[in-house]
PDB file of C-alpha atoms and ligand atoms in Angstrom:
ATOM      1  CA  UNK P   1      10.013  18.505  53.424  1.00  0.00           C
ATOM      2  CA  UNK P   2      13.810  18.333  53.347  1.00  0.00           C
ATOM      3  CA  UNK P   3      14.918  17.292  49.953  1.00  0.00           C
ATOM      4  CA  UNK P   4      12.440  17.703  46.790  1.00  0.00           C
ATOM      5  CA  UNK P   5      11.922  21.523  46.305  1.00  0.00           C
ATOM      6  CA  UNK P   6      13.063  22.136  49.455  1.00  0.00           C
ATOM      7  CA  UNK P   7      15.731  25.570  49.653  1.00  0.00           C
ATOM      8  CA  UNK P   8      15.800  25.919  53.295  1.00  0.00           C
ATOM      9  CA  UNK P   9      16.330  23.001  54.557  1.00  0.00           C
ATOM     10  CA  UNK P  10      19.275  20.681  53.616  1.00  0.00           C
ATOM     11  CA  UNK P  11      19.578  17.343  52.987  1.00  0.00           C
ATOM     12  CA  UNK P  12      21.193  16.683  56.965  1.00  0.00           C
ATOM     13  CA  UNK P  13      18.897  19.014  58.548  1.00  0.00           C
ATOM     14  CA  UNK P  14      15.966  17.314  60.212  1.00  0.00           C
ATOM     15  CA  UNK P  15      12.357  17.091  58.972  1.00  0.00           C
ATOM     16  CA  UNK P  16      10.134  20.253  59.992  1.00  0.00           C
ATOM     17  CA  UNK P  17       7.627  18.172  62.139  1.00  0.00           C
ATOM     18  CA  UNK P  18       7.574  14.846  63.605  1.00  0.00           C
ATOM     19  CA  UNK P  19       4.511  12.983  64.236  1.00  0.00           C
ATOM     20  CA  UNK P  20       4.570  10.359  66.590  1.00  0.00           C
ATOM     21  CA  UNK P  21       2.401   7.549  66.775  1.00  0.00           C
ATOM     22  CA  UNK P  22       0.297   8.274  64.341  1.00  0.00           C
ATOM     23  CA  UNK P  23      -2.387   5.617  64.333  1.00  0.00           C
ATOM     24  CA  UNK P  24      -2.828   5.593  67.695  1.00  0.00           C
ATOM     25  CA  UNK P  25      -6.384   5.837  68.777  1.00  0.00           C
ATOM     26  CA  UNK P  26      -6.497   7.766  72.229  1.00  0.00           C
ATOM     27  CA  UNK P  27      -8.672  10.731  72.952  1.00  0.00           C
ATOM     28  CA  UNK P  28      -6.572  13.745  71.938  1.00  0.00           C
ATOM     29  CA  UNK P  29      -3.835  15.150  69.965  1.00  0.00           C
ATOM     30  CA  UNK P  30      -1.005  16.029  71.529  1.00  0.00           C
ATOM     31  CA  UNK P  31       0.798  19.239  70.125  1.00  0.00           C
ATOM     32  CA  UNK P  32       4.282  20.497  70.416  1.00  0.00           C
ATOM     33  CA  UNK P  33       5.384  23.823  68.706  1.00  0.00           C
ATOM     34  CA  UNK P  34       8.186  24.690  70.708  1.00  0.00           C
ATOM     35  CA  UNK P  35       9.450  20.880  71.087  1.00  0.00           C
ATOM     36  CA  UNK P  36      12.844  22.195  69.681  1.00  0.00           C
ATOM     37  CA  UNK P  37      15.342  24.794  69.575  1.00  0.00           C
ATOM     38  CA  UNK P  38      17.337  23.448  65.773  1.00  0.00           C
ATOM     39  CA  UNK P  39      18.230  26.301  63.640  1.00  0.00           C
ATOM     40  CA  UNK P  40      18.693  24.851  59.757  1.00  0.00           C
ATOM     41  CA  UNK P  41      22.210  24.331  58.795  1.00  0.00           C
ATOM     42  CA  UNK P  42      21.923  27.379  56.142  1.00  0.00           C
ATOM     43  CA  UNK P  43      21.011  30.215  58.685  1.00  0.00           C
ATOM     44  CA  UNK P  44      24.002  29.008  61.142  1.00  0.00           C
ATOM     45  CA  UNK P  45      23.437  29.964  64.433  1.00  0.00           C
ATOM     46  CA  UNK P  46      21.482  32.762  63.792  1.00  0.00           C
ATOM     47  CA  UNK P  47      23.951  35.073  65.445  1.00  0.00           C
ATOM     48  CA  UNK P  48      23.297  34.043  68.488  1.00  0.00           C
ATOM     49  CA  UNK P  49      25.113  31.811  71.666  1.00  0.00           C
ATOM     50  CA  UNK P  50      24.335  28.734  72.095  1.00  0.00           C
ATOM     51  CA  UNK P  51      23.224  29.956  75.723  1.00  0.00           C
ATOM     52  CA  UNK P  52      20.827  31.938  73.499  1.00  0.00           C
ATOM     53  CA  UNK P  53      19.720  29.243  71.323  1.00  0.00           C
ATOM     54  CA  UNK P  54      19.257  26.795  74.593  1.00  0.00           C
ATOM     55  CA  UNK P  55      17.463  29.214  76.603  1.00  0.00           C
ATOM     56  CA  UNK P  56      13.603  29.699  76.478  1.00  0.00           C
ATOM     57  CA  UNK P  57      13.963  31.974  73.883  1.00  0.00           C
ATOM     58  CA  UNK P  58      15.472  29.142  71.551  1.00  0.00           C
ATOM     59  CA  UNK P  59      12.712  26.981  72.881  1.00  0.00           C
ATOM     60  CA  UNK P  60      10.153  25.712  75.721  1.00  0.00           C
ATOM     61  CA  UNK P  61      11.959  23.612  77.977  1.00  0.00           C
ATOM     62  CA  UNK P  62      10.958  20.450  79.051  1.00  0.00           C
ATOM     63  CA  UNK P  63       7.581  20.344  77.314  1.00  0.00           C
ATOM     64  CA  UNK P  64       8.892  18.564  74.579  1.00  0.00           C
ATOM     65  CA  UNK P  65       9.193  15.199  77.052  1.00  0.00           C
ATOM     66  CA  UNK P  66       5.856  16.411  79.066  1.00  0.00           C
ATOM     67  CA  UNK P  67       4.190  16.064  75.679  1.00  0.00           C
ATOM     68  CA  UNK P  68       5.363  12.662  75.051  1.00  0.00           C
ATOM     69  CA  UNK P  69       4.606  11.354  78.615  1.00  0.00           C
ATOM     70  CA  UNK P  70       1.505  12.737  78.457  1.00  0.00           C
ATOM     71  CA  UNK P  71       0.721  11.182  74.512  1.00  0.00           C
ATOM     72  CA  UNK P  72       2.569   7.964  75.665  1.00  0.00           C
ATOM     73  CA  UNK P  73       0.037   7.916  78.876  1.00  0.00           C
ATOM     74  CA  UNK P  74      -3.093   8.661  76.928  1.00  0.00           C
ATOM     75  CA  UNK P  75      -2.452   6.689  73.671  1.00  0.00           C
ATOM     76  CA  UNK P  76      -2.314   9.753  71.810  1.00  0.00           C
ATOM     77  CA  UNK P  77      -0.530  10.753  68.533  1.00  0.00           C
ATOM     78  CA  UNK P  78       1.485  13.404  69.624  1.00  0.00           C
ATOM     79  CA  UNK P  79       2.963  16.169  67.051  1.00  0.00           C
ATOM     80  CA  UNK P  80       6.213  17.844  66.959  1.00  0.00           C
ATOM     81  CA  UNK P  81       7.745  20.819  65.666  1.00  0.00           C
ATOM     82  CA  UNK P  82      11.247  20.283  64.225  1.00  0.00           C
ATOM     83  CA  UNK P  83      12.790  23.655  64.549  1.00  0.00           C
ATOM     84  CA  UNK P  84      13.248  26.751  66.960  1.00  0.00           C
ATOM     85  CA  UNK P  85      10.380  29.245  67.832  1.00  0.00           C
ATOM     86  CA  UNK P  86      13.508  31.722  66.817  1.00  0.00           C
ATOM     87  CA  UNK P  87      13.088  30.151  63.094  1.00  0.00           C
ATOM     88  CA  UNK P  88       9.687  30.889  62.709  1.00  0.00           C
ATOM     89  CA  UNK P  89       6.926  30.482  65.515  1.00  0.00           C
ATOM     90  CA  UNK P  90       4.551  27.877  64.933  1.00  0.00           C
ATOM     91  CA  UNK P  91       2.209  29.702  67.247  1.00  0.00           C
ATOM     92  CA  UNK P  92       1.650  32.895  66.017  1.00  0.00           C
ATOM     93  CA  UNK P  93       0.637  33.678  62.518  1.00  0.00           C
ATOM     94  CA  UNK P  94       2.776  34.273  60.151  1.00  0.00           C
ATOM     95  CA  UNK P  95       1.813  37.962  59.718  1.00  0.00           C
ATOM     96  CA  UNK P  96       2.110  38.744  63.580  1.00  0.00           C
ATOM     97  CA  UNK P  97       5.313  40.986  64.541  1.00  0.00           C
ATOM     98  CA  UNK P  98       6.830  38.442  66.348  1.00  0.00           C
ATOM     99  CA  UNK P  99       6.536  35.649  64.011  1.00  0.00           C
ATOM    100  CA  UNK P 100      10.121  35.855  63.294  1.00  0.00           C
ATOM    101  CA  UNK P 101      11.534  37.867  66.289  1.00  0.00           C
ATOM    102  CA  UNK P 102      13.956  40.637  65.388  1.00  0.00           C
ATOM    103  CA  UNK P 103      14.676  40.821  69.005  1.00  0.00           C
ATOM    104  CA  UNK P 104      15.227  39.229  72.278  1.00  0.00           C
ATOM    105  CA  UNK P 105      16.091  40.784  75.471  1.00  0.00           C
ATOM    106  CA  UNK P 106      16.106  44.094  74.219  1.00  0.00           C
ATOM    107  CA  UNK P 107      19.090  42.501  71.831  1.00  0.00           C
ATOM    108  CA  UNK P 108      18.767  42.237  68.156  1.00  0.00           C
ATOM    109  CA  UNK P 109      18.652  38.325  66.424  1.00  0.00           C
ATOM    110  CA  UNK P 110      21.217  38.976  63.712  1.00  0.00           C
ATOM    111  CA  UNK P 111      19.592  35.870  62.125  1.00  0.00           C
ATOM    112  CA  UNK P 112      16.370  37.507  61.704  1.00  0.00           C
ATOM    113  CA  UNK P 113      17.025  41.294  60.814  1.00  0.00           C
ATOM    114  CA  UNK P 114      16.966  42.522  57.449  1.00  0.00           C
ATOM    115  CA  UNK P 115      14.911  39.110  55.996  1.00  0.00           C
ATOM    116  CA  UNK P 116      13.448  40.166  52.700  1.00  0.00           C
ATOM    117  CA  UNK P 117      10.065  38.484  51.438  1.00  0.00           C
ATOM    118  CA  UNK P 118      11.323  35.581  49.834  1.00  0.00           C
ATOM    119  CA  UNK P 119      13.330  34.684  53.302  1.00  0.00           C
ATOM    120  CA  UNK P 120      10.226  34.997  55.130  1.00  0.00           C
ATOM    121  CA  UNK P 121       8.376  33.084  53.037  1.00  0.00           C
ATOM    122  CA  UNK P 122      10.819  29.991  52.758  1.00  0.00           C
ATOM    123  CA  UNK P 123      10.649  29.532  56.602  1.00  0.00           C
ATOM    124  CA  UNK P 124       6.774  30.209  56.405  1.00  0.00           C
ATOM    125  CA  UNK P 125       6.650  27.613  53.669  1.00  0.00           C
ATOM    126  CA  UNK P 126       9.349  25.029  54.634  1.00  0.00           C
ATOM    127  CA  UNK P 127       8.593  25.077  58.732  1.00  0.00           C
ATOM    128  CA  UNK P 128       5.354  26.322  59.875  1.00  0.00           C
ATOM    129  CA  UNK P 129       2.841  25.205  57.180  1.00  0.00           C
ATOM    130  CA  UNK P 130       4.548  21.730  56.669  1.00  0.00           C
ATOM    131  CA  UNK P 131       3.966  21.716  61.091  1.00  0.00           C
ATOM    132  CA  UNK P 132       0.781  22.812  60.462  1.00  0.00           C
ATOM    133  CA  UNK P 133      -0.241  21.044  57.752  1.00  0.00           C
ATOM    134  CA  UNK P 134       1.083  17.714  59.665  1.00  0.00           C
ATOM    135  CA  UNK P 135      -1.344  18.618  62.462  1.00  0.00           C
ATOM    136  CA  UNK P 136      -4.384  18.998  59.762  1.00  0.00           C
ATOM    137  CA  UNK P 137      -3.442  15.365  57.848  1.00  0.00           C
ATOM    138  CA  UNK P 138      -3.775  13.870  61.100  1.00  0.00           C
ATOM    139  CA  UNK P 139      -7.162  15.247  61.651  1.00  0.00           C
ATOM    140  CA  UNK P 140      -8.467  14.473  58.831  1.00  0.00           C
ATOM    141  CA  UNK P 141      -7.112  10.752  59.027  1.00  0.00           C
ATOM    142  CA  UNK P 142      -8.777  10.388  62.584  1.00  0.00           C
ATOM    143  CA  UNK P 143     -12.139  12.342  61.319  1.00  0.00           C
ATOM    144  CA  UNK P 144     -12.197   9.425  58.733  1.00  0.00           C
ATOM    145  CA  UNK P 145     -11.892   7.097  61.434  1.00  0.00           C
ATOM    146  CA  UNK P 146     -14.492   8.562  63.737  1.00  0.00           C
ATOM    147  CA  UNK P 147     -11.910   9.624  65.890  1.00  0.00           C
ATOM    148  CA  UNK P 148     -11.853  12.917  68.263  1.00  0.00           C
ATOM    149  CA  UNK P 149      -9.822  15.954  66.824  1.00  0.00           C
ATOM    150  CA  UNK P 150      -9.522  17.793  70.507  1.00  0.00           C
ATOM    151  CA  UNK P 151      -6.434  19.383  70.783  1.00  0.00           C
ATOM    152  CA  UNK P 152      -4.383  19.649  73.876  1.00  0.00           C
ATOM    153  CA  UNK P 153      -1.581  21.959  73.138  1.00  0.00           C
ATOM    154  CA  UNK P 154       1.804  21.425  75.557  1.00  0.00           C
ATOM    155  CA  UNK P 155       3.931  24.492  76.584  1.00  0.00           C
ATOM    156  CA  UNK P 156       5.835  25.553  79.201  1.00  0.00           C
ATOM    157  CA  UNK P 157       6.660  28.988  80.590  1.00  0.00           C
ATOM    158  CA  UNK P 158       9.538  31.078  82.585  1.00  0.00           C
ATOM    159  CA  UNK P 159       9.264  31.627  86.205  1.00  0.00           C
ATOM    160  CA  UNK P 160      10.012  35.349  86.110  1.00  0.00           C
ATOM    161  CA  UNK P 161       9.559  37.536  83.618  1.00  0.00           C
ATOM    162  CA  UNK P 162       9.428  41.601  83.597  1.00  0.00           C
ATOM    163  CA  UNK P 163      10.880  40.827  87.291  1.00  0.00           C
ATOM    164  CA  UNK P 164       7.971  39.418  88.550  1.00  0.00           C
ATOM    165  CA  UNK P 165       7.312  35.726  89.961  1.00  0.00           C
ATOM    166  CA  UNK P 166       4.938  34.300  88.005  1.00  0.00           C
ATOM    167  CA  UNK P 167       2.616  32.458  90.829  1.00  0.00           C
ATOM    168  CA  UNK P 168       0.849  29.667  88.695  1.00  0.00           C
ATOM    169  CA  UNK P 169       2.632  25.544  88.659  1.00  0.00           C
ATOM    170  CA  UNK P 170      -0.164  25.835  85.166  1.00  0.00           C
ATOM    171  CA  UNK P 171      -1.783  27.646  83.283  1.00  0.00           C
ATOM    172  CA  UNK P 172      -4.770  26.359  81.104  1.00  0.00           C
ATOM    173  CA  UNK P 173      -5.498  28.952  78.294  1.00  0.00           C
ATOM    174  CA  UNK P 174      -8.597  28.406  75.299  1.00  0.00           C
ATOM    175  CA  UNK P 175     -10.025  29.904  72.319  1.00  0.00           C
ATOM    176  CA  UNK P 176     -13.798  29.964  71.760  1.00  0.00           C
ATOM    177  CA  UNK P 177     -14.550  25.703  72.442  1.00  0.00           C
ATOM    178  CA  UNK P 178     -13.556  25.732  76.355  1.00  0.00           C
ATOM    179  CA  UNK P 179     -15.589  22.836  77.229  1.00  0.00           C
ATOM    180  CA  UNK P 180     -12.982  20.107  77.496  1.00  0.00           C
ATOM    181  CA  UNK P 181     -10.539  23.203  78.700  1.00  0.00           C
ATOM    182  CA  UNK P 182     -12.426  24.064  82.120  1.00  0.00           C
ATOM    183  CA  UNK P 183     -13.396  20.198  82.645  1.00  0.00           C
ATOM    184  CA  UNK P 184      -9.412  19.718  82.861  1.00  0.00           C
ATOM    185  CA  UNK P 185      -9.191  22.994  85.110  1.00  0.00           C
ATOM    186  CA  UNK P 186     -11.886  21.981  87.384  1.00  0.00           C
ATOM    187  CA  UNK P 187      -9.934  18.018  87.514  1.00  0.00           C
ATOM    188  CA  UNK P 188      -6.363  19.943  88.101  1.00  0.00           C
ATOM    189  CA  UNK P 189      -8.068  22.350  90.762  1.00  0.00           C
ATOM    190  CA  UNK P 190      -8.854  19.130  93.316  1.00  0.00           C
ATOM    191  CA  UNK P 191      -5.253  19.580  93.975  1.00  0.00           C
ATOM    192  CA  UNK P 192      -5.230  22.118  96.980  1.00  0.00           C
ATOM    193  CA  UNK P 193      -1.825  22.774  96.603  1.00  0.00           C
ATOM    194  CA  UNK P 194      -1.437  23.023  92.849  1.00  0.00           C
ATOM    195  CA  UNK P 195      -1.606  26.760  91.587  1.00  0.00           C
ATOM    196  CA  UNK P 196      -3.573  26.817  88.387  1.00  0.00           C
ATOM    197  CA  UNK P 197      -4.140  29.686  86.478  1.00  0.00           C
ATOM    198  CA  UNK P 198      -7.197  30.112  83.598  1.00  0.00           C
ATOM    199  CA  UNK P 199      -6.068  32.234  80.573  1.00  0.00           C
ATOM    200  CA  UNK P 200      -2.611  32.697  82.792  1.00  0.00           C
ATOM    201  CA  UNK P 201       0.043  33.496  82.121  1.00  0.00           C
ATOM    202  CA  UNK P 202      -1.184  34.218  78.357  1.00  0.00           C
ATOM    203  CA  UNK P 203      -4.779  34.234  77.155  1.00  0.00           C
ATOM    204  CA  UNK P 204      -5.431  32.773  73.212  1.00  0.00           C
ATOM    205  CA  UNK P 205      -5.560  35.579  71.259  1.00  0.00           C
ATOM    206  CA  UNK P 206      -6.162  35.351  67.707  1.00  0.00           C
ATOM    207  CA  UNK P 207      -3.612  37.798  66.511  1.00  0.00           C
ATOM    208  CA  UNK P 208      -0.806  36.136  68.849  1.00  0.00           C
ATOM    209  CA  UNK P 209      -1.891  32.436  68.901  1.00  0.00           C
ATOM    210  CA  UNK P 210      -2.204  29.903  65.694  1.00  0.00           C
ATOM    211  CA  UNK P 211      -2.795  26.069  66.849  1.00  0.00           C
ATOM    212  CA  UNK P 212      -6.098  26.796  69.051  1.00  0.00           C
ATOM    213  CA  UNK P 213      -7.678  29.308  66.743  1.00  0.00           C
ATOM    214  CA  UNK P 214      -7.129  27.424  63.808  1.00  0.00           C
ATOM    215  CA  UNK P 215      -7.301  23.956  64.447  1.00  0.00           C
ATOM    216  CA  UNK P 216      -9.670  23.973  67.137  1.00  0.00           C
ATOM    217  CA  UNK P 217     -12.075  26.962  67.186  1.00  0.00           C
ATOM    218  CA  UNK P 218     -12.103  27.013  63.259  1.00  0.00           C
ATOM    219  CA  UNK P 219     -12.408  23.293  62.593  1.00  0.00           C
ATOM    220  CA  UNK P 220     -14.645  23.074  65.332  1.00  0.00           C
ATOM    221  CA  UNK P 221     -12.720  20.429  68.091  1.00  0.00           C
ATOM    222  CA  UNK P 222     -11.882  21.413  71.299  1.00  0.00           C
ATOM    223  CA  UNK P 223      -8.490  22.596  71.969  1.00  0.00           C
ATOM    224  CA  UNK P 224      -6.555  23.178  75.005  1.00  0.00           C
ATOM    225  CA  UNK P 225      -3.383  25.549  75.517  1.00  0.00           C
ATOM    226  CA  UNK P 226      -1.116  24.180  78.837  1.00  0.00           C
ATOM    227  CA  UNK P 227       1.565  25.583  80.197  1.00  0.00           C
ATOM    228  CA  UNK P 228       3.663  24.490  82.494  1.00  0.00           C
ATOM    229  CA  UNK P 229       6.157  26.255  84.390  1.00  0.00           C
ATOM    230  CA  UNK P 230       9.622  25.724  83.466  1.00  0.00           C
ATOM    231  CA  UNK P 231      11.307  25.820  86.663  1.00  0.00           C
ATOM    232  CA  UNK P 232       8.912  22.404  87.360  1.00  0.00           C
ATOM    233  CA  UNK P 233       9.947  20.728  84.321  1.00  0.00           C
ATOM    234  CA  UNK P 234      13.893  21.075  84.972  1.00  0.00           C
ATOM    235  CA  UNK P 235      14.585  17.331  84.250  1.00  0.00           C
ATOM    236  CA  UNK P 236      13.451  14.810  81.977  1.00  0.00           C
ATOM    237  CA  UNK P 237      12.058  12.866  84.876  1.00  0.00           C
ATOM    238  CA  UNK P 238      10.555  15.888  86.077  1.00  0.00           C
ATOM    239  CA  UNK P 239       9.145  16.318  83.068  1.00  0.00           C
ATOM    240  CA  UNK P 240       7.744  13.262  82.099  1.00  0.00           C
ATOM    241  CA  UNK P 241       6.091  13.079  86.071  1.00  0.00           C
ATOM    242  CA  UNK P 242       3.969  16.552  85.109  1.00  0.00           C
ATOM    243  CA  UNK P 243       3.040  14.707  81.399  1.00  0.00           C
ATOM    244  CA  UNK P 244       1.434  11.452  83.496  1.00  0.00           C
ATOM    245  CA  UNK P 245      -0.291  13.672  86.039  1.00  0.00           C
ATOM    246  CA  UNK P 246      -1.898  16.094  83.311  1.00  0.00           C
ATOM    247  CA  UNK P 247      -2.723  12.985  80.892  1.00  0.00           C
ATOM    248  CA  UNK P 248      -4.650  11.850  84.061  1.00  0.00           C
ATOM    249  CA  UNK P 249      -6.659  14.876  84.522  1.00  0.00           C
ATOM    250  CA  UNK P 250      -7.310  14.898  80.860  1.00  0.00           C
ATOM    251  CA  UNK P 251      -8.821  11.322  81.377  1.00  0.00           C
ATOM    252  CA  UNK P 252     -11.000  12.175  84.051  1.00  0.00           C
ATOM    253  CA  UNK P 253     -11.824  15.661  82.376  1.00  0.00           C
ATOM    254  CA  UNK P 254     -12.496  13.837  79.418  1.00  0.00           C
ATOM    255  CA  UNK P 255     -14.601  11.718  81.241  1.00  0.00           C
ATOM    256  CA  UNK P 256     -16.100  14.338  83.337  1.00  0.00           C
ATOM    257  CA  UNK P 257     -17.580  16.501  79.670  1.00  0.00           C
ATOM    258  CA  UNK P 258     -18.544  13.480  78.038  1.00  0.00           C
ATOM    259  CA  UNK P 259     -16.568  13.883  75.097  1.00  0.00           C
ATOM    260  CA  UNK P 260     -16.500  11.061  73.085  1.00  0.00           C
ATOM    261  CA  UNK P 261     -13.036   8.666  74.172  1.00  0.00           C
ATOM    262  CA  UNK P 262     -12.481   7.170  70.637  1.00  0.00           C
ATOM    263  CA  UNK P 263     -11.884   3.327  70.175  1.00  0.00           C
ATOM    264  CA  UNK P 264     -11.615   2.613  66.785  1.00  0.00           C
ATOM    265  CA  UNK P 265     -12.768  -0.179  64.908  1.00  0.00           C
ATOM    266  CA  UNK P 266     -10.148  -3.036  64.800  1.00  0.00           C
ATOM    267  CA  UNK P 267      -7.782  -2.979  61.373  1.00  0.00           C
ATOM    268  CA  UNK P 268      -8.775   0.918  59.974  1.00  0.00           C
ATOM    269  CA  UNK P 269      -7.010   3.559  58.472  1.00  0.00           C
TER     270      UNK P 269
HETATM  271 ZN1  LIG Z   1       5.387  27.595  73.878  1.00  0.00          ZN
END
């Protein structure tokens, strides 16, 4: 949405969402909405360090490559957000508190204090409905082609937080559809030594969650929220080792439910 009628975002800063093999046929959609921790050129830095801005706060680390390991492995499209959950956050609504946080760490985002409506509304506009409205194209595309719409939602999550070790490797979380979601926690659980947590270390709540809500339990497809934890996910290769193991169990849990695993017809779209 850069360019055109576009007051955000500048003519150098990158598009809002990126989707990645688009026509590819595989079971799922891969989602992304804290692939990236960008800022648009026009709101600087938003006050903030850059230690800020590349913390987990600026983003979730390493789930941007775990997504696209795990799309690569399954065939999937896979869908990325462009810009910084400290932006706007493509997984909350936009009327939620922390949509645009004021605050992190008990310190304020200069950035993000003070917005009036119309500031609000350009990063509502320019960021999270053109990421959103990506993700609902490409549904509609695939429901055309008699594709599956399930989600499978890729995030990761801090080891400690509030001083406490967070026990769980992953966490599966889902909204109202958790067919496909406990077929993949059942597949994951065969792992003796893997700690998974259901609905851990966040449940989907519909006041603090957008992508399952809304494009799964309101469109009707199954959607699943991961999380990994970040501490697992420290390097790329690390990364893209825990997007190959989950695309596995999302075969076999695929498999396992007897959701449809779409092949579609030679030459469409
Ligand atoms: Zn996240």
């Amino acid at each position: 949405m850069a360019g055109g009628d576009a007051e955000l975002l500048g003519p150098g800063d990158p598009p809002p969402v990126e989707v990645r093999d688009r026509a590819a046929d595989g079971p799922v959609i891969v989602t992304c909405d804290h692939a990236s921790n960008r800022v648009p050129a026009a709101l600087g830095d938003l006050g903030l360090s850059r230690a800020d801005l590349d913390s987990h706060f600026g983003w979730d680390i390493g789930a941007a490559e775990m997504a696209a390991a795990a799309a690569a492995a399954l065939g999937a499209p896979a869908v990325y957000c462009g810009y910084s959950r400290l932006v706007i956050d493509c997984n909350r609504p936009q009327d939620a508190a922390d949509s645009i946080v004021p605050r992190i760490d008990g310190r304020p985002v200069p950035g993000n204090t003070a917005l009036d409506e119309r500031q609000r509304q350009l990063r509502g506009r320019e960021i999270f409905s053109a990421y959103h409205a990506a993700i609902a194209m490409l549904m509609d595309q695939r429901a055309r082609r008699g594709l599956p719409n399930s989600l499978v939602c890729m995030h990761s999550f801090t080891p400690v937080f509030g001083g406490v070790r967070r026990p769980w490797h992953v966490g599966i979380s889902y909204g109202r559809r958790g067919r496909l979601a406990r077929a993949l926690l059942a597949e994951l659980r065969r792992d003796g030594d893997l700690v998974v947590g259901e609905h851990e270390p966040y449940p989907v709540e519909v006041e603090s969650d957008f992508a399952v809500p809304v494009h799964g339990d309101l469109r009707g497809n199954e959607a699943v929220l991961v999380e990994v934890r970040q501490d697992l996910l420290a390097d790329a290769a690390s990364a893209r080792r825990w997007g190959t193991r989950l695309a596995a169990a999302l075969r076999d849990a695929i498999a396992a439910c007897e959701l449809e695993v779409g092949v579609a017809p030679a030459g469409e779209l």
